[in-house]
Short mmCIF file of C-alpha atoms in Angstrom, two decimals:
data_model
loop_
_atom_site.label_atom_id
_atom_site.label_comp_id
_atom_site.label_asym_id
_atom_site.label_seq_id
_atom_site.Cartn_x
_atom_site.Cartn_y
_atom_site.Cartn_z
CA UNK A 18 -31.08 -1.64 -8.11
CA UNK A 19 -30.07 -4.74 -5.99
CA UNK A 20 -26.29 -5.36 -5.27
CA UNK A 21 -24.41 -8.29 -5.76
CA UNK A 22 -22.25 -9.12 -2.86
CA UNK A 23 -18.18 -9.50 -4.03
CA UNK A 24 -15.40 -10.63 -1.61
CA UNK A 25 -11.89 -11.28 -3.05
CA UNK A 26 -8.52 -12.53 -1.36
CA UNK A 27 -5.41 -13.36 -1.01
CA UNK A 28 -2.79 -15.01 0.71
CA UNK A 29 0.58 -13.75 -0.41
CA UNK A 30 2.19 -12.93 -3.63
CA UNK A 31 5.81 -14.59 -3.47
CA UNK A 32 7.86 -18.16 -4.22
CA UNK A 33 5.38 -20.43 -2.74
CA UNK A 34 6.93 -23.92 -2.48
CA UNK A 35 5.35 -26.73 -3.60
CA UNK A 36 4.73 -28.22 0.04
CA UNK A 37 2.77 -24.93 1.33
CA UNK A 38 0.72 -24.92 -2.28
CA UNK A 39 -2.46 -27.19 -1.31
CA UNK A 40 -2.36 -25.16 2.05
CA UNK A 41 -2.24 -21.96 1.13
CA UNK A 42 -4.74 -22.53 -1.90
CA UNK A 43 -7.27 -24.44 0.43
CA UNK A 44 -6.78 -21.11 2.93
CA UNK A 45 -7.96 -18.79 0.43
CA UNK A 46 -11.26 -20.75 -0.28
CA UNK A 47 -12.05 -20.79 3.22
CA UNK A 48 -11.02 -17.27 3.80
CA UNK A 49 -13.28 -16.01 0.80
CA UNK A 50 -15.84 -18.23 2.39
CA UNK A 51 -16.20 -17.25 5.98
CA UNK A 52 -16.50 -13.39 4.39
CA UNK A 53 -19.24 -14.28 1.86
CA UNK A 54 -21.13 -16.03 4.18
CA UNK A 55 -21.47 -12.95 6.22
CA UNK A 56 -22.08 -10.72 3.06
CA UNK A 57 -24.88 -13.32 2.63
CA UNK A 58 -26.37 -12.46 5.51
CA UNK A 59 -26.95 -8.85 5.56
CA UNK A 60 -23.40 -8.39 6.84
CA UNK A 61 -21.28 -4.87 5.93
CA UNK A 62 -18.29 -4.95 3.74
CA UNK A 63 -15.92 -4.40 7.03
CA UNK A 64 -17.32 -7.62 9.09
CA UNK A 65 -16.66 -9.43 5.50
CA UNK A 66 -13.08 -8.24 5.56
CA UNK A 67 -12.25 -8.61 9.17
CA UNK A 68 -13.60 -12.44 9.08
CA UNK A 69 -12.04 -13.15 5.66
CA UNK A 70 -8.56 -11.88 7.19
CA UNK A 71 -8.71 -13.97 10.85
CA UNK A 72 -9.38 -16.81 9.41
CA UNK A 73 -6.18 -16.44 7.23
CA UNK A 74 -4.91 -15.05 10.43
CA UNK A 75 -5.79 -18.64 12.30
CA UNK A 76 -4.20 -20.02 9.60
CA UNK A 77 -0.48 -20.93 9.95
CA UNK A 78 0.06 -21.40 6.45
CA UNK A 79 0.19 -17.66 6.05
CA UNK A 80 2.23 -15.06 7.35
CA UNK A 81 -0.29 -13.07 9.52
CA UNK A 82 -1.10 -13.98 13.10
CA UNK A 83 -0.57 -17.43 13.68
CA UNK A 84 2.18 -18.44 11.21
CA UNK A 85 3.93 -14.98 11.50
CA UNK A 86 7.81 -15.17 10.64
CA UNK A 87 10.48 -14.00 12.71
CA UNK A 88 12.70 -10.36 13.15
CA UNK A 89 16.57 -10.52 13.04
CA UNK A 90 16.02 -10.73 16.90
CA UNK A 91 14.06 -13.44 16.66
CA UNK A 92 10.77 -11.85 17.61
CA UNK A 93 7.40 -11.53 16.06
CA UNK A 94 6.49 -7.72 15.11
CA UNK A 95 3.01 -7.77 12.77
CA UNK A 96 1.11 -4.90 10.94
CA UNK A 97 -2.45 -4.74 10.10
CA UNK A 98 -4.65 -2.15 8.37
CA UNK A 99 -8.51 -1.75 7.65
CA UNK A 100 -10.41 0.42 6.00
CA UNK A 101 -13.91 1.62 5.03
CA UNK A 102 -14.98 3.12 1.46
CA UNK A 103 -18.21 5.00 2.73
CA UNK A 104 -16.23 7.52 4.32
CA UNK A 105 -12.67 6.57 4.51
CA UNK A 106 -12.03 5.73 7.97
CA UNK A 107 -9.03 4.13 8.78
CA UNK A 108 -7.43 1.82 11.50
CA UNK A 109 -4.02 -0.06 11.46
CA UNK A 110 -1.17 -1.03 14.02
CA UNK A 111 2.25 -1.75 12.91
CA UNK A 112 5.18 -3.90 14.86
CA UNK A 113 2.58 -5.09 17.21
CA UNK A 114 3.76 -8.41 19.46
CA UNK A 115 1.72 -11.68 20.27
CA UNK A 116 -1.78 -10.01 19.22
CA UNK A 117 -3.75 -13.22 17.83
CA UNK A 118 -5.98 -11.07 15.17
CA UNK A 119 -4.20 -7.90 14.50
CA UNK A 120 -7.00 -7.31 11.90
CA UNK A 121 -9.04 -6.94 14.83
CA UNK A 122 -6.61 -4.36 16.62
CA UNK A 123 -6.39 -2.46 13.58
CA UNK A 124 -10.73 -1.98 13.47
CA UNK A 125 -10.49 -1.20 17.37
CA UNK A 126 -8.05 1.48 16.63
CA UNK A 127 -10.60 2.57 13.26
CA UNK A 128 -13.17 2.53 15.47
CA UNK A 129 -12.30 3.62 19.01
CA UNK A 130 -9.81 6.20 18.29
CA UNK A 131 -8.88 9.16 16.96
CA UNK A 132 -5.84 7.88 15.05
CA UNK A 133 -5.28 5.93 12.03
CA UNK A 134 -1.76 4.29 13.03
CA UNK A 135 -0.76 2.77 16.65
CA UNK A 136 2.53 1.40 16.32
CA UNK A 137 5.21 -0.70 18.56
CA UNK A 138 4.45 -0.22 22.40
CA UNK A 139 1.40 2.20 22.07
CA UNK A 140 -0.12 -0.59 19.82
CA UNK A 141 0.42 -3.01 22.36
CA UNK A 142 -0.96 -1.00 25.37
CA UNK A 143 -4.04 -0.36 23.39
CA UNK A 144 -4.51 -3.58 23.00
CA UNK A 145 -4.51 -4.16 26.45
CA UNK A 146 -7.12 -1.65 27.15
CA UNK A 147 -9.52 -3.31 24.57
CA UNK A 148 -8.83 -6.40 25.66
CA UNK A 149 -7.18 -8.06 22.45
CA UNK A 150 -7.00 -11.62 22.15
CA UNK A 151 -3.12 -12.36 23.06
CA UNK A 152 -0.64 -15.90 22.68
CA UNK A 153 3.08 -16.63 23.53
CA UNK A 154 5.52 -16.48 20.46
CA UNK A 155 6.03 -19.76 20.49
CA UNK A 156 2.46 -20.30 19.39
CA UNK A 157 2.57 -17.85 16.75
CA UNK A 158 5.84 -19.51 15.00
CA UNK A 159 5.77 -22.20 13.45
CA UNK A 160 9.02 -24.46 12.49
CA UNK A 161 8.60 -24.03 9.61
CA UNK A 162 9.29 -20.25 9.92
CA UNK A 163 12.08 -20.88 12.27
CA UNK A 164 13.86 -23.38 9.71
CA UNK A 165 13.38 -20.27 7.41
CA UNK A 166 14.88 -17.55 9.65
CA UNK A 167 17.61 -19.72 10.67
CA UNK A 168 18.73 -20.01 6.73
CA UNK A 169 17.85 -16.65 5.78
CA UNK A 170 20.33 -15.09 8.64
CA UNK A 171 22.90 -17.20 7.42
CA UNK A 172 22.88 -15.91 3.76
CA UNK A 173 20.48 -12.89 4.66
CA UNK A 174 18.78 -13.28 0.86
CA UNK A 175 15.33 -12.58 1.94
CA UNK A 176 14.29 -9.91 -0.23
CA UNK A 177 15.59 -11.30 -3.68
CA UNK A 178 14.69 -14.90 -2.66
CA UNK A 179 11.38 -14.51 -1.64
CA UNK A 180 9.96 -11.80 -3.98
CA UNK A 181 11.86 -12.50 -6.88
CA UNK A 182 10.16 -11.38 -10.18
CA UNK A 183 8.41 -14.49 -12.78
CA UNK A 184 10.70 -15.27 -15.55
CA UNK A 185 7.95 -14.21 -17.28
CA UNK A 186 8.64 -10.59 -15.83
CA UNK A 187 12.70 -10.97 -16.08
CA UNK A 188 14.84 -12.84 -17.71
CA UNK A 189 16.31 -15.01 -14.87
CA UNK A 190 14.17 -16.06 -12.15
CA UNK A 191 14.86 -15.61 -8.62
CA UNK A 192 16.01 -19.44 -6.45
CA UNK A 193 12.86 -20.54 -4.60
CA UNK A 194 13.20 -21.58 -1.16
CA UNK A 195 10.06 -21.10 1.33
CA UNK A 196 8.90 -17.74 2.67
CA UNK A 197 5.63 -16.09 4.02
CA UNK A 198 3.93 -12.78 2.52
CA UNK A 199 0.64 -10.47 3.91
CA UNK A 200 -2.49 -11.66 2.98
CA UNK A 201 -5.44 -9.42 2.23
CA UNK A 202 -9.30 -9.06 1.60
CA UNK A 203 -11.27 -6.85 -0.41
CA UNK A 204 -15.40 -6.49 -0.12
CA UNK A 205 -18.12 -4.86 -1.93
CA UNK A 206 -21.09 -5.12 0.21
CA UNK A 207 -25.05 -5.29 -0.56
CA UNK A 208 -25.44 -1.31 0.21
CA UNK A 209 -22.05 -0.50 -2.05
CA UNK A 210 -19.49 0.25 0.52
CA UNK A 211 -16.55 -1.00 -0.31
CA UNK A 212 -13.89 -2.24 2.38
CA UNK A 213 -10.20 -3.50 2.38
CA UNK A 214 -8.02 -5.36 5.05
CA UNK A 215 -4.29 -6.26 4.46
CA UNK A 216 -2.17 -8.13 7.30
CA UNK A 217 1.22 -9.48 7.54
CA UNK A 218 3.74 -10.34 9.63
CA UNK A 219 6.22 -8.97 7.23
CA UNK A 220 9.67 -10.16 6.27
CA UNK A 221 11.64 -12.80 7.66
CA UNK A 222 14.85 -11.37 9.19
CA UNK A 223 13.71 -8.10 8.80
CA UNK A 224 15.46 -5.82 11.51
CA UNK A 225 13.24 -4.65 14.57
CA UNK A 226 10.83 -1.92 13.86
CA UNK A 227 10.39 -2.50 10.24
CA UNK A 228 7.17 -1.56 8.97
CA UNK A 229 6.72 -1.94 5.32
CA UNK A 230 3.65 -1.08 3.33
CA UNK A 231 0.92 -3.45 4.87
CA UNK A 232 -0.11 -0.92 7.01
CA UNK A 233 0.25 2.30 4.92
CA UNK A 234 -3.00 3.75 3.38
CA UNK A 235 -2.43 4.19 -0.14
CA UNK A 236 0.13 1.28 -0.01
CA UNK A 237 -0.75 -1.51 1.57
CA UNK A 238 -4.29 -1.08 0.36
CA UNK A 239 -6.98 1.54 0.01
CA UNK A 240 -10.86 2.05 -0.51
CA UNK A 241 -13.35 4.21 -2.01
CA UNK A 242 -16.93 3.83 -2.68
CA UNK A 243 -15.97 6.56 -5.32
CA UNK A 244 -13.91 4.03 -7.23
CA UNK A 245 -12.88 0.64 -5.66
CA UNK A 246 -10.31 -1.17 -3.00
CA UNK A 247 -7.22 -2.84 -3.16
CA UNK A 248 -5.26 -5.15 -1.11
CA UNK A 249 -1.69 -5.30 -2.11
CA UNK A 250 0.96 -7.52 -1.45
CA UNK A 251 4.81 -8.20 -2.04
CA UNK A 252 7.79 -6.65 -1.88
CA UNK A 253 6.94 -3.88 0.76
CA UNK A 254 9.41 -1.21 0.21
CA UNK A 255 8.80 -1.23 -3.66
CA UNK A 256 5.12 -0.91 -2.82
CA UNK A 257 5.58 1.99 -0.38
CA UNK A 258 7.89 3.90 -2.88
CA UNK A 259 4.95 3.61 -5.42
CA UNK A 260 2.10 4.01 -3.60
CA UNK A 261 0.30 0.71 -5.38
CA UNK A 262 -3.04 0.67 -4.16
CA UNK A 263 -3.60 4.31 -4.45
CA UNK A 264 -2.11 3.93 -7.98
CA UNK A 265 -4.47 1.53 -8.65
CA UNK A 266 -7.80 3.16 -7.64
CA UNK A 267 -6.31 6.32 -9.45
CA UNK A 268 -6.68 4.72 -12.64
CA UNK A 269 -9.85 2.92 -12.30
CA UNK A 270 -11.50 5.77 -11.76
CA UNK A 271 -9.96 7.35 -14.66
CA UNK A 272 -12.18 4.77 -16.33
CA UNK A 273 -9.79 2.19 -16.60
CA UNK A 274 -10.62 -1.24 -15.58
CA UNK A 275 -9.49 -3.38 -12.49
CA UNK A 276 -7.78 -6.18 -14.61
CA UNK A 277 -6.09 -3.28 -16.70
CA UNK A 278 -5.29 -1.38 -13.63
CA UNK A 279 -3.94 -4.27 -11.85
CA UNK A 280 -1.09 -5.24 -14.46
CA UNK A 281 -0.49 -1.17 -15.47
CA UNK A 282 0.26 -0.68 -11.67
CA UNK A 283 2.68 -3.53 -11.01
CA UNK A 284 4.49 -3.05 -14.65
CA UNK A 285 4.82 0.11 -13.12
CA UNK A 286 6.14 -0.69 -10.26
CA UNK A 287 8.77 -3.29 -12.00
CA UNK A 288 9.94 -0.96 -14.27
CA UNK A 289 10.10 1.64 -12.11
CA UNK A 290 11.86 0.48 -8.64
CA UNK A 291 12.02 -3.03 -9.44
CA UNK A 292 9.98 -4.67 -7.28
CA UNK A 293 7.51 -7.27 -7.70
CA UNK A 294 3.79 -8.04 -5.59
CA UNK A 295 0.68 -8.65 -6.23
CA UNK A 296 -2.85 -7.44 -5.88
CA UNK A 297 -6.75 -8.03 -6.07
CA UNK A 298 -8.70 -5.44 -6.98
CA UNK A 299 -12.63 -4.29 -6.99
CA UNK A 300 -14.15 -1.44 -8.30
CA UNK A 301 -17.61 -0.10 -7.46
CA UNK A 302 -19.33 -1.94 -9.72
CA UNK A 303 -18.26 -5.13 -8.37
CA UNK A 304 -15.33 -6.32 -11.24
CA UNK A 305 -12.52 -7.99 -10.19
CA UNK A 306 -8.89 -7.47 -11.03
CA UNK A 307 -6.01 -9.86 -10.15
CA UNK A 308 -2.56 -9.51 -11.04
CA UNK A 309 0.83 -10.61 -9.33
CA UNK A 310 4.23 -10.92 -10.90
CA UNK A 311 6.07 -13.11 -8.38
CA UNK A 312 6.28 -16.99 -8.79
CA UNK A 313 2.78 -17.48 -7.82
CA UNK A 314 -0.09 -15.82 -5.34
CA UNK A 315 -3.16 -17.89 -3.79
CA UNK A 316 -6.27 -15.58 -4.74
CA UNK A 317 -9.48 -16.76 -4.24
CA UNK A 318 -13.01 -14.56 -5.38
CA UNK A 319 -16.80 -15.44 -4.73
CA UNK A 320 -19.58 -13.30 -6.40
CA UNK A 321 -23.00 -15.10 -7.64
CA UNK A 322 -22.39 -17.69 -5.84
CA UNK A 323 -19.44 -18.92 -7.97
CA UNK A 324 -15.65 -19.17 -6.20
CA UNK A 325 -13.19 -18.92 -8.30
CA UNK A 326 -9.42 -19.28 -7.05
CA UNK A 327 -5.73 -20.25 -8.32
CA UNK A 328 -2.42 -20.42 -7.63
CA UNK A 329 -0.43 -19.85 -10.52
CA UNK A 330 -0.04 -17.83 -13.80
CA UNK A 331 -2.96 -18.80 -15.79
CA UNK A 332 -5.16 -20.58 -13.17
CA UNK A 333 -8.73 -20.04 -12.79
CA UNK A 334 -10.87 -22.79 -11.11
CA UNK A 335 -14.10 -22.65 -9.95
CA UNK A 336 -16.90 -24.19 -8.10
CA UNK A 337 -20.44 -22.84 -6.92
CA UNK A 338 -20.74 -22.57 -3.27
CA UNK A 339 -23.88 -21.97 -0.64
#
């Protein structure tokens, strides 16, 4: 039986402002894009993920690579994590500096080590001896970023501000005011390996050496050609504390469904600790699940040759593509 080819991303779950919405909507198509293309083409479920995550990476709309927001020292510290279904191999790096692709990073370490986590220094030595694609702060900030850590270390807000649940979710919603979250990627391949890659460049005004879930298997993401993948994104901490993605592929292969599994996770997680995210989901049959409970998350799926994507509750367009 032949295998449909399935990519689904995303670029953030929190209070995306008005001026970043066309951006971060348009970076999602192309994103979901440059990974079918390769799924097209014979490629595996990792190349899909790893190209589907650089180019929202390359993007400085999002908060990943170029675009990355700034520490409390006003320094750039990203994480990135990858991972393969067939047989659960790992790679991520965590408070890694001026690394243009640390989606990249995180497959070198998958694939040329022994480890599953490099973090601070290490991280950065190692990419040194693969010969990682580097660039200056400066071109990894944008002012846009800056404008944002300048106000959030004045009133140091960031984590209700940015994540803030829907009103939908809680009764009063959280002030808006603009902000950058991890984006993600989540594959099902022609042979049925799953894949999942989730990178960030975490919280603005976070203090140095933070590592939230991005890069946490289980948290940040997870995949199984038993059951399914999950990239997850949000409010890091909550998602740590509940283990999300590994919470989610728990359940669907209990049966339950990724759409199902998707809001049962993050109600969960709500209820539970109080935080609020977002996901896309796949299971090994190639469904789709999409669920986020902040203001609004840029998601974008392909499969049959159909992309779908949206920004808000409720939205679901969709176009046919090559």
């Amino acid at each position: 039986m032949s295998i449909k080819p399935v990519i689904v991303v995303h670029g953030g779950a929190w209070a995306i402002p008005d001026s970043l919405a066309e951006g971060s909507v348009q970076g999602v198509r192309l994103a979901a894009g440059a990974g079918y293309r390769l799924l097209k083409a014979g490629g595996s479920a990792v190349d899909a993920v790893e190209a589907a995550v650089r180019s929202m990476e390359d993007n400085p709309v999002f908060d990943a690579g170029v675009g990355s927001v700034l520490n409390a020292d006003g320094e750039v510290e990203m994480d990135a994590v990858i991972m393969d279904g067939r047989d659960l191999r790992s790679g991520a790096v965590g408070c890694v500096q001026n690394i243009k692709n640390p989606i990249s990073l995180a497959r070198a370490v998958m694939e040329k080590t022994d480890h599953t986590l490099i973090v601070g220094k290490g991280a950065n030595k190692f990419a040194e001896e693969v010969g990682a694609v580097t660039l200056p702060t400066e071109e990894l900030v944008t002012e846009t970023a800056r404008r944002e850590w300048e106000q959030l270390m004045k009133y140091h807000t960031t984590v209700t501000t940015l994540f803030g649940a829907r009103s939908d979710v809680q009764k009063e919603p959280d002030p808006v005011v603009q902000g950058h979250d991890t984006v993600g990627a989540v594959v099902l391949d022609a042979q049925g390996n799953i894949a999942f890659g989730t990178s960030t460049g975490g919280i603005t005004a976070k203090r140095p050496g933070r590592i939230g879930d991005s890069p946490i298997i289980g948290a940040g993401g997870y995949a199984d050609n038993a059951g399914g993948g999950v990239s997850t994104t949000g409010h890091g901490e909550s998602i740590a504390k509940v283990c999300l993605a590994k919470h989610i592929t728990h359940l669907m292969e209990g049966g339950m469904d990724p759409q199902t599994a998707s809001e049962t996770a993050l109600t969960f997680m709500f209820k539970r600790v109080q935080g609020s995210g977002g996901v896309v989901v796949l299971n090994n049959c190639g469904n789709i699940g999409k669920h986020f409970t902040t203001e609004r998350m840029a998601w974008a799926w392909i499969k049959d040759g159909v992309l779908h994507y949206g920004l808000n509750p409720g939205d679901d367009f969709n176009e046919c593509v090559q």
